[in-house]
mmCIF file of C-alpha atoms in Angstrom:
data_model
loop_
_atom_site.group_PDB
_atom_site.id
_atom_site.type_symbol
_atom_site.label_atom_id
_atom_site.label_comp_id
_atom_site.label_asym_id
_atom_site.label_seq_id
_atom_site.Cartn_x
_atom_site.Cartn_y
_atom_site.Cartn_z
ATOM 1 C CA UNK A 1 -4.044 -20.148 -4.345
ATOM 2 C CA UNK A 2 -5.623 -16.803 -2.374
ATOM 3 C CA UNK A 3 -3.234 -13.992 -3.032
ATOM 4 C CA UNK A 4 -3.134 -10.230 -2.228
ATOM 5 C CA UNK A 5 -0.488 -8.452 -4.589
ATOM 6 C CA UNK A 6 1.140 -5.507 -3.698
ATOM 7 C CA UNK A 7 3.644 -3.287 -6.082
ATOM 8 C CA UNK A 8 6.820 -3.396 -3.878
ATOM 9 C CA UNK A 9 7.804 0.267 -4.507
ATOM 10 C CA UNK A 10 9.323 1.989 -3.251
ATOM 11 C CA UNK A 11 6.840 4.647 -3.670
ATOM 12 C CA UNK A 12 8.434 8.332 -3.190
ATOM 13 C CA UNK A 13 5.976 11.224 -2.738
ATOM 14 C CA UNK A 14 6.917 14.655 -2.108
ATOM 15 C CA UNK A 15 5.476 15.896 1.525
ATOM 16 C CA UNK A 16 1.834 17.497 1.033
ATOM 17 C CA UNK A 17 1.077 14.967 -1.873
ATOM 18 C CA UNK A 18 -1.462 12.213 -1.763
ATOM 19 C CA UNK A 19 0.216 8.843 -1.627
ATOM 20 C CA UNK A 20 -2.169 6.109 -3.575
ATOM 21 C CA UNK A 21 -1.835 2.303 -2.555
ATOM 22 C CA UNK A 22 -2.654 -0.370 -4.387
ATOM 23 C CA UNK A 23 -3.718 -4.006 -3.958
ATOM 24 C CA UNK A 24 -5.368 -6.446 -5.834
ATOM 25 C CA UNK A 25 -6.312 -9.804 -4.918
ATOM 26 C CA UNK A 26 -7.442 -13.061 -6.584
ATOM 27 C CA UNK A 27 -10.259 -14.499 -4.995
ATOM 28 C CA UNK A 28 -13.342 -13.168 -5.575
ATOM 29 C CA UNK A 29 -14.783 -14.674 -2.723
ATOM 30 C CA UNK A 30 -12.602 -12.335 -0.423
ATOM 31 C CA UNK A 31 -14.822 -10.405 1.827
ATOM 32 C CA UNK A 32 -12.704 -8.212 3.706
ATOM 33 C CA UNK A 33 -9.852 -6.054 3.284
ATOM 34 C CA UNK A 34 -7.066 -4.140 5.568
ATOM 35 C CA UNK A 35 -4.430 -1.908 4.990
ATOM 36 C CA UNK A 36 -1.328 -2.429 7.889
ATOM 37 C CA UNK A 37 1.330 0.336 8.204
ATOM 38 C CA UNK A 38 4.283 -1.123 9.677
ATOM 39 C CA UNK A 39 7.547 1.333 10.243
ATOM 40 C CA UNK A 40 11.172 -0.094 10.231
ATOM 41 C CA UNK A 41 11.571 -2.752 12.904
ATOM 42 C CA UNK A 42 8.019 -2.408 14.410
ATOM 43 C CA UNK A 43 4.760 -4.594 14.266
ATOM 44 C CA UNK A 44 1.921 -3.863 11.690
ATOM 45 C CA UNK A 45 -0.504 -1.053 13.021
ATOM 46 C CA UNK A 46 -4.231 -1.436 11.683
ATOM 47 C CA UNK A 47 -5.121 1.554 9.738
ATOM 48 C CA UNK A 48 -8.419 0.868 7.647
ATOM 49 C CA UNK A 49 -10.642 -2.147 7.146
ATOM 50 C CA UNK A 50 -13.439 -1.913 4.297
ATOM 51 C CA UNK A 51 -15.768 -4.766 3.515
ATOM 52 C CA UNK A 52 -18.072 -2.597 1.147
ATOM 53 C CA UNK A 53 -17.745 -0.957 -2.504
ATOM 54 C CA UNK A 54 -17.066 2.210 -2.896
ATOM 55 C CA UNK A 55 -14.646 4.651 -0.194
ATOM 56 C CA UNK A 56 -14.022 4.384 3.432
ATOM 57 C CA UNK A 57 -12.515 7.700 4.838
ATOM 58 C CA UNK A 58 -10.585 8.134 8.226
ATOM 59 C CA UNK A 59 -8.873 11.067 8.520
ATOM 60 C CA UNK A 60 -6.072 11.531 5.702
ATOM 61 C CA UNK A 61 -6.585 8.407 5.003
ATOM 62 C CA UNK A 62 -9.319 7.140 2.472
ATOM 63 C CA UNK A 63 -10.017 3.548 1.380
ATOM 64 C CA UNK A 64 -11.458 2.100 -1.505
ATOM 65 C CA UNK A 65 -12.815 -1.125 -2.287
ATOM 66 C CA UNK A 66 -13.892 -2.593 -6.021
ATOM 67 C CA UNK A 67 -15.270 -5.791 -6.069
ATOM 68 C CA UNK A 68 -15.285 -6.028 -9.906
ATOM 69 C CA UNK A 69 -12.241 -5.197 -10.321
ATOM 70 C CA UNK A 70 -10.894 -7.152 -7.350
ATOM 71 C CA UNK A 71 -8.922 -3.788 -6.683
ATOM 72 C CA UNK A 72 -8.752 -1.958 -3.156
ATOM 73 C CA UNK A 73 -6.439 0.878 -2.536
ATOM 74 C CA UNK A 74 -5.242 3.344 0.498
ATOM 75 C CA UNK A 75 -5.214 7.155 -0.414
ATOM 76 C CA UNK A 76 -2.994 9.010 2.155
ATOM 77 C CA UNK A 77 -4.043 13.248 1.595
ATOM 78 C CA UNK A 78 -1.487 15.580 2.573
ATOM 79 C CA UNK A 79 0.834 12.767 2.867
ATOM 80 C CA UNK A 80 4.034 13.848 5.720
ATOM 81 C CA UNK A 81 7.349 12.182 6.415
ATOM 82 C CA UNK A 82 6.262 10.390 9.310
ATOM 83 C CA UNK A 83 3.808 8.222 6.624
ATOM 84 C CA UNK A 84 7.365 6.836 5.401
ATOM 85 C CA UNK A 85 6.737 2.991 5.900
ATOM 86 C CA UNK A 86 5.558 -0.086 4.762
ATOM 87 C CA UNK A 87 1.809 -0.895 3.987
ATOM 88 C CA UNK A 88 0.278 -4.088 3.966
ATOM 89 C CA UNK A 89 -2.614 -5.014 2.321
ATOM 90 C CA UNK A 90 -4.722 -8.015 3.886
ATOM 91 C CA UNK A 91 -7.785 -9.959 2.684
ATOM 92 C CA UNK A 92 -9.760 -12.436 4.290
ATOM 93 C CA UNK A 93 -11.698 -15.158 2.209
ATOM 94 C CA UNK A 94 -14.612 -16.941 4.212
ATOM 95 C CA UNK A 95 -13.355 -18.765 7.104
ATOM 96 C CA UNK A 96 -9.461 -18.911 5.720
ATOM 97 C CA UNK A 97 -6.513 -17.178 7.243
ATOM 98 C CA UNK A 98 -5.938 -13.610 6.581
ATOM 99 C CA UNK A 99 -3.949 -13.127 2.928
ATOM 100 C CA UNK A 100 -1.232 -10.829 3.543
ATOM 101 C CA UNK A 101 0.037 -9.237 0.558
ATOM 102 C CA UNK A 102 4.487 -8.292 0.606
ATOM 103 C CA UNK A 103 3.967 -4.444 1.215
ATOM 104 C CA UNK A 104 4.275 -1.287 -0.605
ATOM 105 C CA UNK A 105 7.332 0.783 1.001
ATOM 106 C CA UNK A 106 5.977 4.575 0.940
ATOM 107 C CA UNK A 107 9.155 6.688 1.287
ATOM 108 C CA UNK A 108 7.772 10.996 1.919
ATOM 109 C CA UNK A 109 10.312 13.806 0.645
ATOM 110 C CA UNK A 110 10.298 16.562 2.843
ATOM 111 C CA UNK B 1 -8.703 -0.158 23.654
ATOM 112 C CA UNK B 2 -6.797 -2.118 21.056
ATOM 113 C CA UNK B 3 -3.961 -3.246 22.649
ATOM 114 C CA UNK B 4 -2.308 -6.463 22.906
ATOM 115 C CA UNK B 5 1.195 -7.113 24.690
ATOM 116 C CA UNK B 6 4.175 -8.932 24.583
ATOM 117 C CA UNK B 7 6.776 -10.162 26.388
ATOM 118 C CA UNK B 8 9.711 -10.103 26.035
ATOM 119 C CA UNK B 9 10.559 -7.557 23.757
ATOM 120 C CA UNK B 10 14.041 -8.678 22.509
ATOM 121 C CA UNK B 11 15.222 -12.627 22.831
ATOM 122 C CA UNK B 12 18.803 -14.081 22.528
ATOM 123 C CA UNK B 13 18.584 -17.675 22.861
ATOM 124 C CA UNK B 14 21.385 -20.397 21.987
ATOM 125 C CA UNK B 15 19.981 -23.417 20.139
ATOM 126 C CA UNK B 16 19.957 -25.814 23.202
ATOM 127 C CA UNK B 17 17.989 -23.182 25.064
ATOM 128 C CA UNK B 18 13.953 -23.238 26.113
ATOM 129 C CA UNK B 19 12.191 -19.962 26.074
ATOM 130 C CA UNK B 20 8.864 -18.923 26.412
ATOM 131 C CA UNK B 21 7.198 -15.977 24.625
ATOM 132 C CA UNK B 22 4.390 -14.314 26.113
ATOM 133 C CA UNK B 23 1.447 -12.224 24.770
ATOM 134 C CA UNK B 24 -1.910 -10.872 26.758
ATOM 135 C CA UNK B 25 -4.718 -8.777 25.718
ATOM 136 C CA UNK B 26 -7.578 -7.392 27.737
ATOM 137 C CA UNK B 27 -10.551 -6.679 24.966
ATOM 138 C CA UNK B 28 -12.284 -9.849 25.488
ATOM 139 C CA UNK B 29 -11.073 -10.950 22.133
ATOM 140 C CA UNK B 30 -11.507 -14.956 21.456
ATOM 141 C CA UNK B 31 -9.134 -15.245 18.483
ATOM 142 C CA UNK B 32 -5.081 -15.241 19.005
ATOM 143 C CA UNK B 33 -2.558 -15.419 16.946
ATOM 144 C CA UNK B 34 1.098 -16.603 16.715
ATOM 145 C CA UNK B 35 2.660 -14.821 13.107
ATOM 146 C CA UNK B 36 6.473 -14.858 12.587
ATOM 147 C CA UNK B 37 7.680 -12.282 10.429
ATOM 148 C CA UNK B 38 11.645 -12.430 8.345
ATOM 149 C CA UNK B 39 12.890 -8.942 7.507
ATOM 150 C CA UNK B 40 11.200 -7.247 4.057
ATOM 151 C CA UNK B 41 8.404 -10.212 4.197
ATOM 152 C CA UNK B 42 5.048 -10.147 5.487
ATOM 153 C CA UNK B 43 3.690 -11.881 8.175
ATOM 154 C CA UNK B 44 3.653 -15.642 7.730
ATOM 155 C CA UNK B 45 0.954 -17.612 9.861
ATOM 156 C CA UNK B 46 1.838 -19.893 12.481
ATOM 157 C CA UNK B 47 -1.130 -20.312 14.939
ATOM 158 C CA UNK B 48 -4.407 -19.850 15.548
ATOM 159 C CA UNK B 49 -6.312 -20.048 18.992
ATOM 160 C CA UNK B 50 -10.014 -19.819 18.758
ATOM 161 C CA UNK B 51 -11.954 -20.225 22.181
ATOM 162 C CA UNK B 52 -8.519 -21.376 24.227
ATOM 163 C CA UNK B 53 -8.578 -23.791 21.877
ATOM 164 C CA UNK B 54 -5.779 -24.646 18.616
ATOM 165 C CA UNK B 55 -7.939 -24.132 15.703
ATOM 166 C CA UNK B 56 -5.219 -24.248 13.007
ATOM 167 C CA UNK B 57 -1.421 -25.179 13.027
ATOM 168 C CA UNK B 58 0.429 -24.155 10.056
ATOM 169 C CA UNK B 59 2.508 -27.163 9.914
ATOM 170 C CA UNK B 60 5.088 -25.145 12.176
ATOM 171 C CA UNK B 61 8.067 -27.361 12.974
ATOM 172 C CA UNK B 62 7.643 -29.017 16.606
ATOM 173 C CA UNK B 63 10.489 -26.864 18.579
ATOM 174 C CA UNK B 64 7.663 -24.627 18.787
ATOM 175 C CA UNK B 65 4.756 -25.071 21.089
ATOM 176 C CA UNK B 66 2.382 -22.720 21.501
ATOM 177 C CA UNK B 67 -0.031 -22.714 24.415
ATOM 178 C CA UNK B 68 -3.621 -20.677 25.550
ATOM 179 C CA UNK B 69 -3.960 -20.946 29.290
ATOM 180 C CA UNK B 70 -6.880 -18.921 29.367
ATOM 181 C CA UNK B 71 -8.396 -16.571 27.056
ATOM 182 C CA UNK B 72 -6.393 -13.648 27.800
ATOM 183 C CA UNK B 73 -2.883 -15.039 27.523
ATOM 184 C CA UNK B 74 -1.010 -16.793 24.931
ATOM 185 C CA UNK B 75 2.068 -18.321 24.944
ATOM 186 C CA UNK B 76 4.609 -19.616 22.303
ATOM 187 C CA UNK B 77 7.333 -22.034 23.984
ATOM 188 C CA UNK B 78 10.156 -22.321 22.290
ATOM 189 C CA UNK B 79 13.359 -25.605 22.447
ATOM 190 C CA UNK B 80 16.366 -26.368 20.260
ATOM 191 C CA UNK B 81 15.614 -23.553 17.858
ATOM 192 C CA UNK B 82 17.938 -23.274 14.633
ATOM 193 C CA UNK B 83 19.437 -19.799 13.530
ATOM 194 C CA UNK B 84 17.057 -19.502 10.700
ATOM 195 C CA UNK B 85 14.229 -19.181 13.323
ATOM 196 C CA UNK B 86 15.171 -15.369 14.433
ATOM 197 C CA UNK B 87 12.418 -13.619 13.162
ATOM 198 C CA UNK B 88 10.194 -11.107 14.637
ATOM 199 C CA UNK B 89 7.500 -12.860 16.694
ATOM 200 C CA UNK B 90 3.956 -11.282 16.455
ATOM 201 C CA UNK B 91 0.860 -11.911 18.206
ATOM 202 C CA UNK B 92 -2.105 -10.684 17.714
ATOM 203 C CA UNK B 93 -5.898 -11.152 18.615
ATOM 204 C CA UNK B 94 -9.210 -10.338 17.213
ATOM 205 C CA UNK B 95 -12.805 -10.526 18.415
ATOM 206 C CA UNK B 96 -13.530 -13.726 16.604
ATOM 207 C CA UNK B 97 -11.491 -16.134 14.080
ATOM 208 C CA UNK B 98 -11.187 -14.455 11.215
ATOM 209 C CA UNK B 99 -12.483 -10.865 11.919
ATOM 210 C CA UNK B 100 -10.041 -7.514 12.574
ATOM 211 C CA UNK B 101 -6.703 -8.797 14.074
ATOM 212 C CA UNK B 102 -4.641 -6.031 15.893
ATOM 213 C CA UNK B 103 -1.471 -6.955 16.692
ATOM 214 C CA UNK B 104 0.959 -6.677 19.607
ATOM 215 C CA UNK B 105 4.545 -5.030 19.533
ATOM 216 C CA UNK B 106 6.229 -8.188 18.813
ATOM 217 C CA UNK B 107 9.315 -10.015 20.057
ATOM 218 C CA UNK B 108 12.677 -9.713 18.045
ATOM 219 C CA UNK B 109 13.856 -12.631 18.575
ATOM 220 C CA UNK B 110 17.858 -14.363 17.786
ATOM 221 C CA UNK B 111 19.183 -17.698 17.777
ATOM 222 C CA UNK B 112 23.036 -18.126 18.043
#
């Protein structure tokens, strides 16, 4: 069984901080990995993909991928209220359905 | 230009009703996808068209019937739906199977 776990949160960060997002996932034949934000009510918005080691930045927003470790995580700098939502981490495994994993709510204190 | 659209944005629908859901994109992707998505849950797989044609079914009940009439548009038709089917209806497409999906606004949809 593929899986992609997520810790549930929620995750409070004061505004300014750096929110860090974690995700781990089982198979290490997954190739692939995106991180979703998805606000209250709305659809999931692609905000990184990484299929190398090492970090992937974008902005704010900085991703990092360990195969070892089987570990990839979403660093959000100078994190604002308007991050408040949930992220989804996704992994894709050869030619298999994307893996989602059951989100991380971020919740920003102005 | 990542977008992908749906139609219609909010559904009510009584259980002896047929509906339609609608969803179009204009990158030239080949892959689209049907996901239905319950509150607090992630997406949960229901389709995949790859080429205009059904690549995988995820053993999704037959009151739904999805459809590609070309490689732009995808539909999801919908008959005798039970209450536990209102969900959030999501499409979404990618280049190919299996690479970067982006996905469309959705469809809330309710069954009374």
């Amino acid at each position: 069984q593929k899986e992609v776990e997520q810790n549930s949160g929620p995750l409070s960060v004061p505004e300014g901080a750096i929110a860090s997002l974690n995700c781990t996932y089982s198979d290490r034949g997954s190739q692939s990995f995106f991180w979703y934000r998805q606000y209250s009510g709305k659809s999931p918005e692609l905000i990184m993909f990484i299929y190398s080691n090492g970090d992937k930045e974008d902005g704010r927003f900085t991703a990092q991928l360990n195969k070892a470790s089987q570990y990839v995580s979403l660093l959000i700098r100078d994190s604002q209220p308007s991050d408040s939502a949930t992220y989804l981490c996704a992994a894709y495994s050869g030619n298999t359905p994307l893996v989602f994993g059951k989100g991380t709510r971020l919740s920003v204190i102005a | 230009d990542t977008e992908v659209t749906q139609t219609p944005k909010h559904l009510v629908m009584g259980m002896t009703n047929k509906k339609s859901l609608k969803c179009e994109q204009h990158m030239g992707h080949r892959a689209m996808y049907w996901y239905k998505q319950k509150a607090k849950k992630p997406p949960e797989l229901m389709f995949v068209y790859s080429y205009e044609k059904l690549s995988i079914n995820e053993s999704v009940p037959s009151r739904f019937s999805p459809e590609c009439p070309n490689s732009s548009l995808l539909n999801l038709h919908l008959h005798a739906l039970q209450p536990e089917d209102s969900a959030l209806y999501l499409c979404a497409s990618s280049q190919g199977q299996w690479q970067t999906q982006y996905f469309g606004p959705g469809t809330r949809l309710l069954v009374l």
